[in-house]
Coordinates of C-alpha atoms and ligand atoms in Angstrom, one line a residue:
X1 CA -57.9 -11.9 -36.4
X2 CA -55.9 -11.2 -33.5
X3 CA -54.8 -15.1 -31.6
X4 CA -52.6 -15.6 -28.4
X5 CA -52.0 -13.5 -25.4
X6 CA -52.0 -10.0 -25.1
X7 CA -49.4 -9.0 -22.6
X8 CA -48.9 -5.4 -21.5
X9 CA -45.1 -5.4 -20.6
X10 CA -45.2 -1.7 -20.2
X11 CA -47.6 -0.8 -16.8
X12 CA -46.5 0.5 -13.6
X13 CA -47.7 -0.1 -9.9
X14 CA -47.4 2.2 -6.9
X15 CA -47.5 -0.3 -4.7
X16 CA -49.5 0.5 -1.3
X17 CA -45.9 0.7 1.1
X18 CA -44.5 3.2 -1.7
X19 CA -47.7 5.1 -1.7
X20 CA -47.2 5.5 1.6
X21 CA -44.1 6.4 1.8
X22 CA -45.2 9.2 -0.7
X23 CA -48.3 10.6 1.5
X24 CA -45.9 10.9 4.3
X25 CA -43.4 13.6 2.0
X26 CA -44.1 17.0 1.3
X27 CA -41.5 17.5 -0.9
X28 CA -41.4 16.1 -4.7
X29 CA -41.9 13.2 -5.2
X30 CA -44.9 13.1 -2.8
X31 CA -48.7 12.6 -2.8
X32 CA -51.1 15.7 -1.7
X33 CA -54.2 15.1 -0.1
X34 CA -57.2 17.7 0.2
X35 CA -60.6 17.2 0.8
X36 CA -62.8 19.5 -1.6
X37 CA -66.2 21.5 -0.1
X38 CA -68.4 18.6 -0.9
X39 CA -66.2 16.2 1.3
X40 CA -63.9 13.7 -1.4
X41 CA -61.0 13.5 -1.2
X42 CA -58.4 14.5 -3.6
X43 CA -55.0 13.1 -3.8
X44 CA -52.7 14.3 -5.9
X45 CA -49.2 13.0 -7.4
X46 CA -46.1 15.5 -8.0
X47 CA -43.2 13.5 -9.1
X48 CA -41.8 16.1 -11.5
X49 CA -40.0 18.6 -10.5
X50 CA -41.8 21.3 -12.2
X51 CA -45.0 19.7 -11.7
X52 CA -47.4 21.5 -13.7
X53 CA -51.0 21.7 -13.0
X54 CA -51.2 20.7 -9.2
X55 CA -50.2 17.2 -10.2
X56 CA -51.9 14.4 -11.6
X57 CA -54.9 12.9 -9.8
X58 CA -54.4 9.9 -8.6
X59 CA -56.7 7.2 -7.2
X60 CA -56.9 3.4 -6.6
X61 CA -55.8 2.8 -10.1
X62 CA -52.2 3.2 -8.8
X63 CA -51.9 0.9 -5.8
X64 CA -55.0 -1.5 -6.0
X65 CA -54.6 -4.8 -7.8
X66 CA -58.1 -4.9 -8.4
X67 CA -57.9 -2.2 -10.3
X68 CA -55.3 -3.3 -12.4
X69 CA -57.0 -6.5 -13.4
X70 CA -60.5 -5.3 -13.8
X71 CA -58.3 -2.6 -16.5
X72 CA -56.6 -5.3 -18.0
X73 CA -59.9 -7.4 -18.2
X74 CA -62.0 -4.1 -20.3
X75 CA -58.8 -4.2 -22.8
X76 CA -58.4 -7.8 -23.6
X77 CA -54.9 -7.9 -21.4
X78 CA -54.3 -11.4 -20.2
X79 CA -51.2 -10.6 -18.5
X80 CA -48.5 -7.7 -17.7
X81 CA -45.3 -7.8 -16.0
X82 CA -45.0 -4.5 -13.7
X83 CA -41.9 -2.8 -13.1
X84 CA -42.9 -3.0 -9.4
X85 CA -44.6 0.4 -10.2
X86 CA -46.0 -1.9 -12.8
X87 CA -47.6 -5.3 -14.1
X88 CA -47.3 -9.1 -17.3
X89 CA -50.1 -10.3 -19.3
X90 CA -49.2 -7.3 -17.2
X91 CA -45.1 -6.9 -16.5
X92 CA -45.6 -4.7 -13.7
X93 CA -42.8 -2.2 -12.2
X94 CA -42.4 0.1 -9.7
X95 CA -43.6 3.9 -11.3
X96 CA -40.9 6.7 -11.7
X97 CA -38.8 8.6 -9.3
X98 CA -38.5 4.4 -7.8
X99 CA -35.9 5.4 -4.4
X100 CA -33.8 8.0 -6.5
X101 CA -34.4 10.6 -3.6
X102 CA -33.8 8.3 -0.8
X103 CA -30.5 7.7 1.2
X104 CA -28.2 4.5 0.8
X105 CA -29.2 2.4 3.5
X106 CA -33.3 3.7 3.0
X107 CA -33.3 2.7 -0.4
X108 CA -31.3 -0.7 0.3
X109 CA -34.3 -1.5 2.7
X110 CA -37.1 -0.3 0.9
X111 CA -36.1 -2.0 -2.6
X112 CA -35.2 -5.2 -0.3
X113 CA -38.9 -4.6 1.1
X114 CA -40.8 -3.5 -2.6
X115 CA -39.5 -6.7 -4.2
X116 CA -40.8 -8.9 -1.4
X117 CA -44.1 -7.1 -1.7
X118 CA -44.1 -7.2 -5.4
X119 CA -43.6 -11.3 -5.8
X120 CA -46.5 -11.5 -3.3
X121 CA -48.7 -8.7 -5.3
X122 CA -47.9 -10.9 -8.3
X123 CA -47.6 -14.4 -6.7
X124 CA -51.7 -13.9 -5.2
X125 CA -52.7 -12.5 -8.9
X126 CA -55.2 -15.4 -10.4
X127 CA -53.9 -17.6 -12.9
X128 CA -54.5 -17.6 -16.6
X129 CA -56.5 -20.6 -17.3
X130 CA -57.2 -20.8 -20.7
X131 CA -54.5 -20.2 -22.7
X132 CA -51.6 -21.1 -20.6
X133 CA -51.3 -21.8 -17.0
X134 CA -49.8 -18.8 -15.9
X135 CA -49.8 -15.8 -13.8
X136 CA -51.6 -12.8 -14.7
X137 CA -49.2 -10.4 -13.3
X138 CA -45.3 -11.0 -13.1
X139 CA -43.2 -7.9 -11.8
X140 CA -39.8 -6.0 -12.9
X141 CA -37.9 -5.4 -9.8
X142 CA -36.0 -2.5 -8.1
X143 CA -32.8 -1.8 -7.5
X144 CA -31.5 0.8 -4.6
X145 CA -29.7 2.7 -7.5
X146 CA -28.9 6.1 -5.6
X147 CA -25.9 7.9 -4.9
X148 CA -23.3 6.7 -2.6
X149 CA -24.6 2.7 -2.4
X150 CA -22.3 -0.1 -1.9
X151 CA -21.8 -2.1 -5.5
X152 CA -22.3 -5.3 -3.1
X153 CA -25.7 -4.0 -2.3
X154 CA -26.6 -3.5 -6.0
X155 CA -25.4 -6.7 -6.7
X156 CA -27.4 -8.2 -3.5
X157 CA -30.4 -7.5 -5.3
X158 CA -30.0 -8.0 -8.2
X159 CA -29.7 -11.9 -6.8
X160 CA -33.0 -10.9 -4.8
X161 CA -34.7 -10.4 -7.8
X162 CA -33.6 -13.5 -9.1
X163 CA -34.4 -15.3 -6.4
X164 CA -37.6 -14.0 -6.9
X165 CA -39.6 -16.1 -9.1
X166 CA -42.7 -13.6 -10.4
X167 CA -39.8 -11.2 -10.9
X168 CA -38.5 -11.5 -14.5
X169 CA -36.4 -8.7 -14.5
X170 CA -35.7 -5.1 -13.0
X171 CA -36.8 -1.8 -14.1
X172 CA -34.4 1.3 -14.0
X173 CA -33.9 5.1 -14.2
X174 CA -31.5 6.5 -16.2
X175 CA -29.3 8.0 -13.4
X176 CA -27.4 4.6 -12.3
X177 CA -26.2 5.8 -8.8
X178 CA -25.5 9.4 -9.8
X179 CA -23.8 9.6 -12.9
X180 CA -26.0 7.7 -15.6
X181 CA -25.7 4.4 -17.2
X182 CA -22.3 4.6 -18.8
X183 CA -20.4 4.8 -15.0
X184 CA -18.1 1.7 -15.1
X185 CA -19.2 1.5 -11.5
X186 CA -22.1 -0.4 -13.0
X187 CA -20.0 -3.1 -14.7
X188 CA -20.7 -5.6 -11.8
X189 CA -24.2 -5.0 -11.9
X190 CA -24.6 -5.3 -15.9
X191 CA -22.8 -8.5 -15.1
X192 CA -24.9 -9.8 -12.3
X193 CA -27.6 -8.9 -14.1
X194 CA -26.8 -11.1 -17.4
X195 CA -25.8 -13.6 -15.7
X196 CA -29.3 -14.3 -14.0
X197 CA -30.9 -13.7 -17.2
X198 CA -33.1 -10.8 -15.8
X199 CA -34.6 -8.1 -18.4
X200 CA -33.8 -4.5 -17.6
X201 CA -36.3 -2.1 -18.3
X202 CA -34.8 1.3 -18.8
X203 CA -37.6 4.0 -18.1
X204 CA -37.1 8.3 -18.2
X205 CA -38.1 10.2 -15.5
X206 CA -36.5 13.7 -15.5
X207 CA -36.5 14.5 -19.1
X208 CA -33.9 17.4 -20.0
X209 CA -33.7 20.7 -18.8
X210 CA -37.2 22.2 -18.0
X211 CA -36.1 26.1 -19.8
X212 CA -36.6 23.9 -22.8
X213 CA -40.5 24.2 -22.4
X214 CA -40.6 28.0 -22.5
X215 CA -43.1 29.5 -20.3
X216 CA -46.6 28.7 -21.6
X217 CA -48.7 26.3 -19.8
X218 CA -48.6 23.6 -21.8
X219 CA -49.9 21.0 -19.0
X220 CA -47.6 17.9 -18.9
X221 CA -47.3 17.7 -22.8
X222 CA -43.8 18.5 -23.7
X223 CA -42.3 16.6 -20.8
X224 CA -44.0 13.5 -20.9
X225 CA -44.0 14.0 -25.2
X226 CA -40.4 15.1 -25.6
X227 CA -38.6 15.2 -22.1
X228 CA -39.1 11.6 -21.5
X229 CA -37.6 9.8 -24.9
X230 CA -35.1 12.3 -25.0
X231 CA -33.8 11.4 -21.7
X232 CA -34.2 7.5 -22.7
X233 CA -32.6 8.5 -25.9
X234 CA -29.0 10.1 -24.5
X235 CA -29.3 7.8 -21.5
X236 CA -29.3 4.8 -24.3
X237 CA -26.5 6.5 -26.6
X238 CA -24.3 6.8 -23.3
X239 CA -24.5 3.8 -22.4
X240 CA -23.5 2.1 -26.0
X241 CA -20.6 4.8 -26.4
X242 CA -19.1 3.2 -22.7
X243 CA -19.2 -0.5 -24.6
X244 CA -21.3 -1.8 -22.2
X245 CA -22.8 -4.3 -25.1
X246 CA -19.7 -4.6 -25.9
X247 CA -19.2 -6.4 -22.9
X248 CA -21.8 -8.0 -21.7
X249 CA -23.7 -8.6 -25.2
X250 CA -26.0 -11.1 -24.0
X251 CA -27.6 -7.9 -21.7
X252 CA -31.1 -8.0 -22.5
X253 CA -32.4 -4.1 -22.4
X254 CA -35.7 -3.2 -23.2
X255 CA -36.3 0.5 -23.9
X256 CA -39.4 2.6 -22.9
X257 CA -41.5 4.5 -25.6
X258 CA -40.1 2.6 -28.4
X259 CA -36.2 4.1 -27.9
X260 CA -37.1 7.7 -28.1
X261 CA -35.9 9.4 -30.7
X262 CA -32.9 7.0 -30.7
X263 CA -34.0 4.7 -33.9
X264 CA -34.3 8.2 -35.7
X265 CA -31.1 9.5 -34.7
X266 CA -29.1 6.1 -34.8
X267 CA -27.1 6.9 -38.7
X268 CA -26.4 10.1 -37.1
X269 CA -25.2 8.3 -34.1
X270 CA -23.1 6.0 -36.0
X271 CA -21.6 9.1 -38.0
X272 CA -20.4 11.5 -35.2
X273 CA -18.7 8.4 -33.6
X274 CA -16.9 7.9 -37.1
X275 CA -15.6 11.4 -37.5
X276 CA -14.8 11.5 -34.1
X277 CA -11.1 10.5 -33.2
X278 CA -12.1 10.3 -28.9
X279 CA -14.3 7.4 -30.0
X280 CA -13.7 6.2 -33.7
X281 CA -12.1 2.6 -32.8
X282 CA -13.8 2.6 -29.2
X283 CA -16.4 0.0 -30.5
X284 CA -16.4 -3.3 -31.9
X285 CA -19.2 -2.8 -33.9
X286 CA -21.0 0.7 -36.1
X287 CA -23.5 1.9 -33.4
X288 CA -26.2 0.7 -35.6
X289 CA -25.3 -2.4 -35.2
X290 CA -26.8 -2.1 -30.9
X291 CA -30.0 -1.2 -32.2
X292 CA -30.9 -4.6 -33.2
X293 CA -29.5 -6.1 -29.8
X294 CA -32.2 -4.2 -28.0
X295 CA -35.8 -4.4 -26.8
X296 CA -37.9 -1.8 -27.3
X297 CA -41.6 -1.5 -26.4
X298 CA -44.2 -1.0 -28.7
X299 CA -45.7 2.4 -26.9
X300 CA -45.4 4.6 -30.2
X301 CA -48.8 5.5 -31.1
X302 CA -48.6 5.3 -34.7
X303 CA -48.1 2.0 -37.3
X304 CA -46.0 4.4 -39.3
X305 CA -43.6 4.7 -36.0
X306 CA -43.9 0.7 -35.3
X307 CA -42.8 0.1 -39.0
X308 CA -40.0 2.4 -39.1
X309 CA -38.5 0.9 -35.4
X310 CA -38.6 -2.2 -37.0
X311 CA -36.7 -1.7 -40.2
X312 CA -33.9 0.1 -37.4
X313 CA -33.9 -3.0 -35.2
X314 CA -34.2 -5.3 -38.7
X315 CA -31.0 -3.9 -40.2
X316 CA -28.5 -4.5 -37.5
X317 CA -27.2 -7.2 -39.1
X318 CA -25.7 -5.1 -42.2
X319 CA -23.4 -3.3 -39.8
X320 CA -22.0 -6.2 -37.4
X321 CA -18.1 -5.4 -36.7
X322 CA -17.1 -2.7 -38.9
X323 CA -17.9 -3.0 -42.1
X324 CA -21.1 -2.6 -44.2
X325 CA -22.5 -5.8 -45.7
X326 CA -25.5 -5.4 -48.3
X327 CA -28.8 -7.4 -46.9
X328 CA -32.4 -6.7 -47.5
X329 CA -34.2 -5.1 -44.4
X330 CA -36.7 -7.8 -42.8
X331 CA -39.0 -5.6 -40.9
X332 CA -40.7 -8.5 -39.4
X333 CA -37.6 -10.1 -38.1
X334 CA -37.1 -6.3 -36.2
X335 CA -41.2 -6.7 -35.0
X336 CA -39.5 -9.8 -32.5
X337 CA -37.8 -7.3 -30.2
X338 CA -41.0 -5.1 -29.9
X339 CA -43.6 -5.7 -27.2
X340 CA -47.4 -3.9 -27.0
X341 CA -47.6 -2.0 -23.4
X342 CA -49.8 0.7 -22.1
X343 CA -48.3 2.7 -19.5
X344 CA -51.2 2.7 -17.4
X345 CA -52.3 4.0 -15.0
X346 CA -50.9 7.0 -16.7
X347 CA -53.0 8.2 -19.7
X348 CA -56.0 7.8 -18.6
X349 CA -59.0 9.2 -21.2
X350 CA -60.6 12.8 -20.1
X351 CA -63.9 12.4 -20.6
X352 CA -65.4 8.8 -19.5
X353 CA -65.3 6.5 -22.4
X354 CA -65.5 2.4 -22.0
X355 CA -61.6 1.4 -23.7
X356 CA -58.8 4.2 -22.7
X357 CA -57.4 5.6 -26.2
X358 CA -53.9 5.3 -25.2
X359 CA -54.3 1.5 -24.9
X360 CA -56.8 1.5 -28.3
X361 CA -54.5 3.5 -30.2
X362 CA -51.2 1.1 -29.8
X363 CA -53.4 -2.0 -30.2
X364 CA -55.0 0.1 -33.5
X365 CA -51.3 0.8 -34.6
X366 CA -50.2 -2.6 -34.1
X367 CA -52.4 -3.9 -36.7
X368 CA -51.9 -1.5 -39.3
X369 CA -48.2 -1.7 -39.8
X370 CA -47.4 -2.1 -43.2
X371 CA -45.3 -5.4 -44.1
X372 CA -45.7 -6.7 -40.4
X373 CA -48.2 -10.6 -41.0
X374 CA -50.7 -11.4 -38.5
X375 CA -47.5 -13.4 -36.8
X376 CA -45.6 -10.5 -36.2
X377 CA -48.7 -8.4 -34.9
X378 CA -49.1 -11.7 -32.8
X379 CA -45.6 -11.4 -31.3
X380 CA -45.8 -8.2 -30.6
X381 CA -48.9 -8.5 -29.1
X382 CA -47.7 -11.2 -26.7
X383 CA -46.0 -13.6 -28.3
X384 CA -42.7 -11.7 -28.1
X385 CA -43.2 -11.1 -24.5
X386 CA -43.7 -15.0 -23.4
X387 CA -40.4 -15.8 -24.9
X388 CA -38.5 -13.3 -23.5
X389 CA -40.0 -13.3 -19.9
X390 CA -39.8 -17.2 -20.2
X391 CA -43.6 -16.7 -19.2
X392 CA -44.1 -20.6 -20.0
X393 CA -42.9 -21.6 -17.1
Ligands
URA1 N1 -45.9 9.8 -16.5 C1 -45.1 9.4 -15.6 O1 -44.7 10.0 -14.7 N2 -44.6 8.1 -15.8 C2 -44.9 7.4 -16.8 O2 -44.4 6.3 -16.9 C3 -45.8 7.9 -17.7 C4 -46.3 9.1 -17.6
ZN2 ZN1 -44.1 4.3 -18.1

C-alpha cells in the first residue's frame, strides 16, 4: 500500500499571458484557431517545427488551473511543481519552446512577467490539508535564455526566482542562449543558480534533425519517443564533458524522461572520453561518476526502465575520482534521485477513459520495480520530491 504524497514534479502550464502571446503568432510556435461547421471552436498548438498532423488540440487543460487540479484530483496527485508551463504535488513549469523565439529585451520582460504570474497561479492554489500544510502547486521558473541576452539579466532572474517563494527552481531548454549548455557564458548563471539552491529542470524541445524520421506519417511518435531524450541525452553529455559539475557540484539538475538514452549510453560515455586524448584528463571524475549527481524523473513507462536508471544512478559511487572501487550496486539508494511526473497536459488518452494511461502506466511501473521496498516506491512517489523542493516549508 502506497502512503504519503504523490507529487507530479513533471507537468507543464501554458499559462493564460503565454497563451496569448501564442494566439497572437502565426508562425511556429503559435496557437491556430478555427471554428468547425457545427460552430466550436478548434484551437490548435504547433510548437514543432515540422508539426505533424495540424498540431495538437489544445483546450483549457493548458492554461486553466482548474483544470489542472480537478486532473490532479482523478489521479490521486496531491501536489506538482510546474515548470511555469507546469505544476508540485504538481511542480508546474512553463511548456516548451518557453521565449526561445523571442528577442532579448521581449524575453527579459516576459520571463520577468511569467514568474510574477506563476507565484500568484501557485500562491492562490488551495492548500493541502491533510497530510501537510502545503501548497498544491509550486512552480519552476523561466529564464530569458535566448540569443544575444545580457549575463546580468540571466543572473537578474535567476535571483527573481529566488525571491520567489512558490518558485523552487527553473525549468530550461537545452539551447542556453544559443549555443547549448556547455557555453562557459553560462558559468555565472550555474553559479547563481547553486547558490540560491534552485532545481533546474532540463526539458528537450527540438529533438535532432527531423530527415531522421524518413517520410511516413508517423504522427508525433518518433519525435516526442526518440527526438526528445536524444536531445536531453547530448544536451546532458555536453554539458558534463564542459566540467560544469565539476565546478559547481552542488548544481542540483533534474533530467526530463528519465535522462534519455543517457543512463544507457553512460559506459560508452565514460569510454570514448578515455580513449580520447582532447578530453582524457579533462574531468575529475569517470563520467559515470555524474550520473549519480543527477535528478532524473521517473517518466519511463516501464519498471524494467525505473530499475535499470536506478542501478546507473546507484553505482556512481564506484567511479568517484578516477579510479574504480569494487561496491555492490544499491538500486534503492539510486530510486532517491527519481521523482513520478506525468507530463500532462500532454498525453492525453484517445478514446475517453476515467484515469489517463500515461499517468496509470508510471504509477503501475513504479510499483513493480524489482528490488525497489515500499520506501523507495514511496520516495519516488513523493517522498523524494518533498525533500528536494524543501516542500515542508
Ligand atoms: N510534447 C511537448 O511538446 N512537450 C512535452 O513536454 C511533452 C510532449
Ligand atoms: Zn514535459
Amino acid at each position: 500500500m502506497a502512503s504519503g504524497l504523490l507529487v507530479d514534479i513533471h507537468t507543464h502550464v501554458y499559462l493564460p499571458r503565454y497563451a496569448a502571446l501564442l494566439r497572437a503568432r502565426s508562425a511556429v510556435p503559435f496557437i491556430s484557431s478555427t471554428v468547425t461547421p457545427n460552430g466550436k471552436l478548434d484551437e490548435r498548438l504547433l510548437i514543432l517545427d515540422h508539426e505533424p498532423s495540424g498540431g495538437r488540440p489544445v483546450g483549457p487543460q493548458y492554461w486553466d488551473r482548474e483544470e489542472k487540479l480537478k486532473f490532479m484530483d482523478k489521479h490521486g496527485i496531491d501536489v506538482s511543481p510546474s515548470p511555469t508551463v507546469d505544476s508540485l504535488k504538481d511542480s508546474t513549469s512553463s511548456a516548451n519552446p518557453w521565449l526561445d523565439f523571442l528577442s532579448a529585451s521581449q524575453a527579459r520582460t516576459l520571463a520577468t512577467q511569467l514568474n510574477e504570474d506563476l507565484e500568484e497561479h501557485c500562491f492562490t492554489s488551495p492548500t493541502l490539508q491533510d497530510i501537510l500544510p502545503i501548497k498544491r502547486l509550486y512552480g519552476f521558473g523561466l529564464l530569458p535564455l535566448v540569443p544575444g541576452i545580457s549575463t546580468a539579466s540571466l543572473v537578474d532572474t535567476v535571483k527573481q526566482i529566488s525571491q520567489l517563494p512558490h518558485l523552487r527552481g527553473l525549468i530550461m531548454g537545452t539551447r542556453g542562449v544559443g549555443k547549448g549548455l556547455d557555453d562557459q557564458a553560462l558559468d555565472p548563471v550555474w553559479a547563481a543558480t547553486e547558490e540560491a539552491g534552485l532545481v533546474v529542470f532540463i526539458h528537450p524541445h527540438y529533438g535532432v534533425d527531423a530527415k531522421a524520421w524518413g517520410e511516413k506519417d508517423n504522427g508525433h511518435v518518433l519525435p516526442l519517443a526518440l527526438g526528445f531524450p536524444f536531445e536531453t541525452t547530448i544536451a546532458t553529455a555536453r554539458l558534463i564533458l564542459s566540467g560544469v559539475l565539476d565546478r559547481y557540484p552542488s548544481l542540483r539538475l533534474l533530467l526530463a524522461h528519465s535522462g534519455g538514452a543517457l543512463p544507457q549510453l553512460s559506459s560508452r560515455l565514460a569510454s570514448c572520453i578515455d580513449h580520447d586524448p582532447v578530453v582524457a584528463s579533462r574531468l575529475k571524475h569517470d563520467a559515470r561518476y555524474y550520473l549519480g549527481k543527477l535528478y532524473l524523473d521517473a517518466v519511463a513507462y516501464g519498471p524494467e526502465e525505473l530499475g535499470f536508471v536506478s542501478d546507473v544512478i546507484a553505482r556512481s559511487g564506484r567511479y568517484e575520482g578516477g579510479s574504480f572501487t569494487p561496491m555492490a550496486v544499491d538500486r534503492s539508494l539510486g530510486s532517491q534521485r527519481m521523482l513520478f511526473g506525468t507530463d500532462h497536459p500532454f498525453f492525453p488518452p484517445l478514446s475517453l477513459t476515467e484515469k489517463w494511461k500515461s499517468v496509470v502506466e508510471n504509477l503501475e511501473a513504479i510499483d513493480a520495480v524489482e528490488g525497489w521496498s515500499q520506501a523507495d516506491r514511496d520516495g519516488v512517489r513523493g517522498g523524494n520530491a518533498v525533500s528536494l523542493f524543501n516542500l515542508s516549508r
